Short mmCIF file of C-alpha atoms in Angstrom, two decimals:
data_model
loop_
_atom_site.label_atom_id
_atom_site.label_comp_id
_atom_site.label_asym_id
_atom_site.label_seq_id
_atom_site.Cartn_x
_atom_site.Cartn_y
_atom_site.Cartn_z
CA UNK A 1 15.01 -20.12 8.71
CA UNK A 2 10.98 -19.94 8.59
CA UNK A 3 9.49 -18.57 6.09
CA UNK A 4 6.04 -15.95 7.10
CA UNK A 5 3.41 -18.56 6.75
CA UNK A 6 5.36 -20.95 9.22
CA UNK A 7 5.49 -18.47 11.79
CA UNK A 8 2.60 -18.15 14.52
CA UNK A 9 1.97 -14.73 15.34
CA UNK A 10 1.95 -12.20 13.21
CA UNK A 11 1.14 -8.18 13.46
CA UNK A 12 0.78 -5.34 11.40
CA UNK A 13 2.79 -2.41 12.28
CA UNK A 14 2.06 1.14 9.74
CA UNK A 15 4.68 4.17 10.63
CA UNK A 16 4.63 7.92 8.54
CA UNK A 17 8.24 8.55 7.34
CA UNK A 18 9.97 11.75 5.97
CA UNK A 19 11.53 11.23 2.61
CA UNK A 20 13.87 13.61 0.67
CA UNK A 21 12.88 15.10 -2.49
CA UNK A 22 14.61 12.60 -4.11
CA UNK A 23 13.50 9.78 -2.41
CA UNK A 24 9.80 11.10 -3.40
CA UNK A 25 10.84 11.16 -6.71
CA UNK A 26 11.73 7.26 -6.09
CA UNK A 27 9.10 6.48 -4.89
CA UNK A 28 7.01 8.22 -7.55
CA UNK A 29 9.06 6.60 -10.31
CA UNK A 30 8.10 2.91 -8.49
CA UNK A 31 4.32 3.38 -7.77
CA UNK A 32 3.85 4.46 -11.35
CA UNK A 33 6.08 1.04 -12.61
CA UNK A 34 3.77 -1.08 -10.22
CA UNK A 35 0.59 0.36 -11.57
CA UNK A 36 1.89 0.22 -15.05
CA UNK A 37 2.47 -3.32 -14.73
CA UNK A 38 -0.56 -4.16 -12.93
CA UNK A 39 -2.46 -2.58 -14.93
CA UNK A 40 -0.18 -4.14 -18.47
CA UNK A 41 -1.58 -7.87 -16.83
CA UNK A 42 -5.28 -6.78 -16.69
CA UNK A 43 -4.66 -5.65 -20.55
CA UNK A 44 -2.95 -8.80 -21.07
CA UNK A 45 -6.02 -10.75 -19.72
CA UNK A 46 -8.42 -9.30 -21.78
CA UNK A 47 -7.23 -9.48 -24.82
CA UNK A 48 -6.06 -13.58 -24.17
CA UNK A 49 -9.79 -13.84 -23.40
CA UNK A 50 -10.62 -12.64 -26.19
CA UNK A 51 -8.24 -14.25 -28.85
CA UNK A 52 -9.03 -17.71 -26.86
CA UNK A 53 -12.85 -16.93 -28.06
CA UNK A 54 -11.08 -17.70 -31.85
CA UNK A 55 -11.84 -21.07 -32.23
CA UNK A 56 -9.84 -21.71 -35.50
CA UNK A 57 -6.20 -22.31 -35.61
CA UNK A 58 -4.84 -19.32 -37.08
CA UNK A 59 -0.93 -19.48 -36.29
CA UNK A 60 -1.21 -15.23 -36.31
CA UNK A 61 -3.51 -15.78 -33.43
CA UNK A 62 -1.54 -18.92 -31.83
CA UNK A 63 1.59 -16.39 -31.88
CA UNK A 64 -0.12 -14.01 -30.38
CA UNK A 65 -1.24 -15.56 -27.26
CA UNK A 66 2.42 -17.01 -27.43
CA UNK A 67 3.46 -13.97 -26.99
CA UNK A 68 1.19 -12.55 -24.47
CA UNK A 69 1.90 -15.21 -22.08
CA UNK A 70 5.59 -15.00 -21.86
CA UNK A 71 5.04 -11.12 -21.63
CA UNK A 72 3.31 -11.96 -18.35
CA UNK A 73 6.69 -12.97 -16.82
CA UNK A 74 8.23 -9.43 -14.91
CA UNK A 75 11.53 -10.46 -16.32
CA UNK A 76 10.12 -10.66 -20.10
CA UNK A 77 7.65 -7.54 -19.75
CA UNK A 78 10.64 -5.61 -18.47
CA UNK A 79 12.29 -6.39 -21.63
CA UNK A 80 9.86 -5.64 -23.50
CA UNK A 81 9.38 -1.99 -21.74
CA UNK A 82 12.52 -1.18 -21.67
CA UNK A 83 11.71 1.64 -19.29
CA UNK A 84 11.00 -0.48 -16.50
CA UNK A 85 15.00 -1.33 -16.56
CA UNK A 86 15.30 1.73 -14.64
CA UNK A 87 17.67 1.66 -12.14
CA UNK A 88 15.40 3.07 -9.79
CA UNK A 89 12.76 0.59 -10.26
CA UNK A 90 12.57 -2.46 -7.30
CA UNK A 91 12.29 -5.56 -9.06
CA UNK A 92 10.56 -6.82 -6.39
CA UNK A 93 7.94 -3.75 -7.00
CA UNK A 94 7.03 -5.14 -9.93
CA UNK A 95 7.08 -8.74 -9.13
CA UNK A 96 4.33 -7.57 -5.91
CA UNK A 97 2.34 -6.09 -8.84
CA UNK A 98 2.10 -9.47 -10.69
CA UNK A 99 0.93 -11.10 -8.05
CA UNK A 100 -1.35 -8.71 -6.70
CA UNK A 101 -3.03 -9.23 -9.96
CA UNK A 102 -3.12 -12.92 -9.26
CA UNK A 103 -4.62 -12.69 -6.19
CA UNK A 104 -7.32 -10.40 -7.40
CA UNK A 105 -8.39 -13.14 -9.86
CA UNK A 106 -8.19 -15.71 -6.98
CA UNK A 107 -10.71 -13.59 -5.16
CA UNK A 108 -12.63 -13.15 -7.47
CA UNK A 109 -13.18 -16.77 -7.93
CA UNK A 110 -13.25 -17.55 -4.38
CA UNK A 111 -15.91 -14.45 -4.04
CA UNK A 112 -17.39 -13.70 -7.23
CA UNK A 113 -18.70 -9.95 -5.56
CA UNK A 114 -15.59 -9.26 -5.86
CA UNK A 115 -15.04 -8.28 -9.76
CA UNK A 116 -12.98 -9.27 -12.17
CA UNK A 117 -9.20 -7.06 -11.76
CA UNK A 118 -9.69 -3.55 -13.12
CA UNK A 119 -7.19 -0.80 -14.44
CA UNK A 120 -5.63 1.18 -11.65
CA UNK A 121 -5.99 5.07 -12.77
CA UNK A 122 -3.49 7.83 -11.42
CA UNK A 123 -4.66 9.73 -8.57
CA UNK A 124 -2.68 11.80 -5.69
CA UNK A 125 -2.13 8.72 -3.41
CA UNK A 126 0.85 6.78 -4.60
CA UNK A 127 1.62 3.00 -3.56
CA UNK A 128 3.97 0.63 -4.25
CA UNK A 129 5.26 -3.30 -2.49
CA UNK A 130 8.56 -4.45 -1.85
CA UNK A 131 10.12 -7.42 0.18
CA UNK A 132 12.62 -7.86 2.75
CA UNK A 133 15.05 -10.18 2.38
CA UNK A 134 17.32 -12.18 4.57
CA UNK A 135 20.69 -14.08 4.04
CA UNK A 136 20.16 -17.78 4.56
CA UNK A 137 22.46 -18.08 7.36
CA UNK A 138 21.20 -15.67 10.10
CA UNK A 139 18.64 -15.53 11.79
CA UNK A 140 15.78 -13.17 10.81
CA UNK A 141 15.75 -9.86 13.15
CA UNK A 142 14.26 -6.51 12.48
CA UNK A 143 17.82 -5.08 11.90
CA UNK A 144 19.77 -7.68 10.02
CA UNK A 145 17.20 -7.98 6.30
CA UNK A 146 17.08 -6.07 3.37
CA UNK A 147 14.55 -3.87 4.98
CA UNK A 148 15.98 -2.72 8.31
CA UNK A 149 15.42 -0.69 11.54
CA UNK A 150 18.75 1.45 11.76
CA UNK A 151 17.59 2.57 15.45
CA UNK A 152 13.91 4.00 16.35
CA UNK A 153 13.91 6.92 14.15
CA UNK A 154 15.73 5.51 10.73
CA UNK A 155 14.82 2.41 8.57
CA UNK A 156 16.36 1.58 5.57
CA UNK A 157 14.72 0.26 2.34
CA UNK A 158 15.86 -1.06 -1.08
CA UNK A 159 16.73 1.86 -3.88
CA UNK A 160 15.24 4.44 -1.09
CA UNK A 161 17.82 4.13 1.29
CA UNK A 162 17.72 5.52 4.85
CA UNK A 163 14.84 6.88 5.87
CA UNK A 164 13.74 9.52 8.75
CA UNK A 165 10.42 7.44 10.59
CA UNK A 166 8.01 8.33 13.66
CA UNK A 167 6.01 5.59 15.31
CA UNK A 168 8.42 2.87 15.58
CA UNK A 169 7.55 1.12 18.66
CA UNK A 170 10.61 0.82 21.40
CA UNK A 171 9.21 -2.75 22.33
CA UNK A 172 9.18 -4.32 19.32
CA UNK A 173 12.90 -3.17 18.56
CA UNK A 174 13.83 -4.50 21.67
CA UNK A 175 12.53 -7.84 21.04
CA UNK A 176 14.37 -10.83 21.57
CA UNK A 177 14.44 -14.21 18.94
CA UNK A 178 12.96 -14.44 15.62
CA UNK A 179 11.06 -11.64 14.18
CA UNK A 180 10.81 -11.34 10.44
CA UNK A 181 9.61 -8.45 8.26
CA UNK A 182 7.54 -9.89 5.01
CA UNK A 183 6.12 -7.47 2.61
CA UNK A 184 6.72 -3.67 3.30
CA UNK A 185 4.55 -1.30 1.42
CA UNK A 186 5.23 2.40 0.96
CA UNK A 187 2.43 4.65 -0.02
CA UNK A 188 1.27 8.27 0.07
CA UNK A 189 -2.20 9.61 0.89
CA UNK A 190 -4.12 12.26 -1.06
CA UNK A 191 -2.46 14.94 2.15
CA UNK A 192 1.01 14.28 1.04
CA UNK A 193 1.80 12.00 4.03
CA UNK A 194 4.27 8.96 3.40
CA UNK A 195 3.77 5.96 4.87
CA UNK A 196 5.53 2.86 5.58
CA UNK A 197 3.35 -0.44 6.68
CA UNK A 198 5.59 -3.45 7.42
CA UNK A 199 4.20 -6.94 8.05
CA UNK A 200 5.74 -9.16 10.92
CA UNK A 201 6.15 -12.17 11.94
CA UNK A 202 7.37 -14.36 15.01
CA UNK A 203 6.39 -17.31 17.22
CA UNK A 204 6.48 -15.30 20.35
CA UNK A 205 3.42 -13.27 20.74
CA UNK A 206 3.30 -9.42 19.41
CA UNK A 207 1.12 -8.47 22.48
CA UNK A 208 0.86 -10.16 25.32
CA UNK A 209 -2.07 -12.21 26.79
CA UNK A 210 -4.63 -10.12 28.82
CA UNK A 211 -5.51 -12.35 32.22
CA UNK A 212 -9.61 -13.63 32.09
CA UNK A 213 -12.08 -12.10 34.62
CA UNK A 214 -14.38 -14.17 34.26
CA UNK A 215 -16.66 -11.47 34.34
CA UNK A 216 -19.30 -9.70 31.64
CA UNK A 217 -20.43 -6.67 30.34
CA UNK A 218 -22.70 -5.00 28.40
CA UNK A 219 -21.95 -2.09 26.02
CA UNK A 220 -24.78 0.07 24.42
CA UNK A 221 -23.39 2.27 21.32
CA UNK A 222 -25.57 5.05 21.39
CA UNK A 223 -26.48 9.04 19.84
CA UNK A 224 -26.07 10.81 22.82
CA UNK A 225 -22.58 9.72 23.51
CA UNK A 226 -20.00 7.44 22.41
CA UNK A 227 -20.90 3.93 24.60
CA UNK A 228 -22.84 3.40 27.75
CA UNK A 229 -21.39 0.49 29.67
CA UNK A 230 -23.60 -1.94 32.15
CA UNK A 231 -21.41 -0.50 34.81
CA UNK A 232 -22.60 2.85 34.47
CA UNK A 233 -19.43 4.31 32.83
CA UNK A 234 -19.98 6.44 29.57
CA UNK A 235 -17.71 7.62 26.91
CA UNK A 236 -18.60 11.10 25.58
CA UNK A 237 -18.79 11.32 21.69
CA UNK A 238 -15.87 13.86 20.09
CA UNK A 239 -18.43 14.80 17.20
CA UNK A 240 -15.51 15.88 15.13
CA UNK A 241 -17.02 16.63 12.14
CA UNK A 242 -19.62 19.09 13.89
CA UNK A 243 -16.73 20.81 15.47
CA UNK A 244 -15.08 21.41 11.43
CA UNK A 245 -18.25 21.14 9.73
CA UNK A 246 -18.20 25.31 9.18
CA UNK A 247 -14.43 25.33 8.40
CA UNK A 248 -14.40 22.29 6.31
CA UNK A 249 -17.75 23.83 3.93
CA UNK A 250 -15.75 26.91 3.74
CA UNK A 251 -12.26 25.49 2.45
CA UNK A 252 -14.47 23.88 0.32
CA UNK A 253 -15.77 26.42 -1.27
CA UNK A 254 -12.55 27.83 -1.32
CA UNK A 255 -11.52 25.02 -3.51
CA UNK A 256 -14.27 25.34 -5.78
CA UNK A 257 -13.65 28.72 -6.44
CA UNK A 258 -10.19 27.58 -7.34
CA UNK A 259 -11.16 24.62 -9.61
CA UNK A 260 -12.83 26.96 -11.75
CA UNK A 261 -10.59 29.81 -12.11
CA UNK A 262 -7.64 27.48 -13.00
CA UNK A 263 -10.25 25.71 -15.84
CA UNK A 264 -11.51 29.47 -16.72
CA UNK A 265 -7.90 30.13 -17.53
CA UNK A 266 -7.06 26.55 -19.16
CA UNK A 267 -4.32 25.47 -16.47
CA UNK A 268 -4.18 21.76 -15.58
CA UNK A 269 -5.35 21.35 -11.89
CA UNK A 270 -2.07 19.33 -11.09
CA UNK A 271 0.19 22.34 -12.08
CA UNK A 272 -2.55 24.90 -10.27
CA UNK A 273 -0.50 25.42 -6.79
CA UNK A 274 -3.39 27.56 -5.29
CA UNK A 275 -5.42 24.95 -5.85
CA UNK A 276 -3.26 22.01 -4.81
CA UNK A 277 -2.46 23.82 -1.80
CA UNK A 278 -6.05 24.24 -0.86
CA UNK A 279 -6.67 20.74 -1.46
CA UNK A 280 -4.36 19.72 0.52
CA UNK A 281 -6.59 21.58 3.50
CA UNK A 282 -9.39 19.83 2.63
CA UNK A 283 -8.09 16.28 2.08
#
């Protein structure tokens, strides 16, 4: 079986799904685990950086770093939190969280604009990686791994289970030879959407080849509408945020008259449901 990197084509696919109430609450319990230990690595980092600034060879200090370093293992930091034994917790969540962190120091040596990895604070959105995995015999499908299309409208993901989704596309259920799903990531926006973005890969092409014209054109992006083309066609701007801008300014106000009652009268914004509700609008 091939592994993601040894496949040619690969395509992003990004679908909203419909959890339970307790599948939210699973998928709470995992983005907070996978920003705990991301965030556990960068605190690890620092403080290695700056016990390796100790250049004499203090066996407290030696111990230390010792320590640190093993701690950087998920199995070892798990047993060291014991919290993140949760049974609800995707080991591969926190493995994904790991090596995120790893990759942000790779970029930031490839591309130094980058920065240095930072703490990840709480917000509204939540996020969280997992992997699908395949038994060694079969060959990999988009209904035979760990993470699996049930039919267009169910999928079904480690600790979450089956799960109601929109946006599945018919074709790529329907295709034919190797197609392999590599890391999944679920996530919610600041609206309260859930979303499930899958990556794929295959050597058969995702979409196929358009046929060449041989022919040119010119496209002008302009103010007065969308595009001009050489050809004379035009594509008419939307302007959506003219069309909102007076409803938007007023649910914002809205909100602001919100944010300070609920500090007037010493309630945290989170519990506030007026004003989460109105945020919601506005997000």
């Amino acid at each position: 079986m091939k592994s993601m990197a040894q496949l040619e084509y690969h395509y992003g696919l990004k679908i909203r799904i419909y959890p339970s109430d307790y599948q939210k609450q699973i998928i709470k319990v995992n983005s907070d685990a996978s920003r705990f230990v991301y965030n556990e690595m960068v605190a690890i980092g620092k403080e290695l950086w700056q016990l390796n600034r100790i250049k004499l060879s203090i066996d407290t200090v030696q111990d230390r770093i010792q320590q640190l370093k093993l701690r950087q293992n998920a199995k070892q930091m798990s047993n060291h939190f014991q919290f993140l034994e949760d049974k609800r917790i995707d080991s591969l969540a926190k493995a994904n969280a790991i090596q995120n962190y790893h990759k942000a120091w790779n970029a930031f040596r490839k591309v130094h604009e980058a920065g240095v990895p930072k703490f990840h604070r709480k917000s509204y959105a939540w996020r969280y990686q997992t992997n699908c995995q395949y038994p060694k015999q079969k060959m990999a499908r988009l209904d035979n791994g760990t993470v699996c299309f049930e039919d267009r409208k169910h999928i079904v993901v480690p600790k979450l289970g089956r799960l109601r989704i929109k946006g599945a596309q018919q074709r790529l259920l329907d295709r034919q030879g190797e197609t392999r799903i590599g890391t999944v990531t679920i996530s919610k926006d600041a609206a309260n959407r859930f979303f499930l973005s899958l990556q794929l890969a295959s050597d058969t092409p995702f979409v196929p080849k358009l046929s060449r014209t041989n022919r040119q054109i010119g496209i002008d992006l302009n103010t007065e509408n969308f595009l001009t083309a050489s050809d004379g066609r035009t594509i008419a701007n939307p302007r959506y945020y003219r069309t909102i801008k007076g409803k938007l300014a007023k649910a914002q106000r809205t909100l602001s008259r919100r944010q300070r009652r609920a500090k007037k009268e010493q309630r945290s914004l989170r519990e506030s449901k007026n004003y989460q509700k109105q945020r919601l609008l506005v997000a």
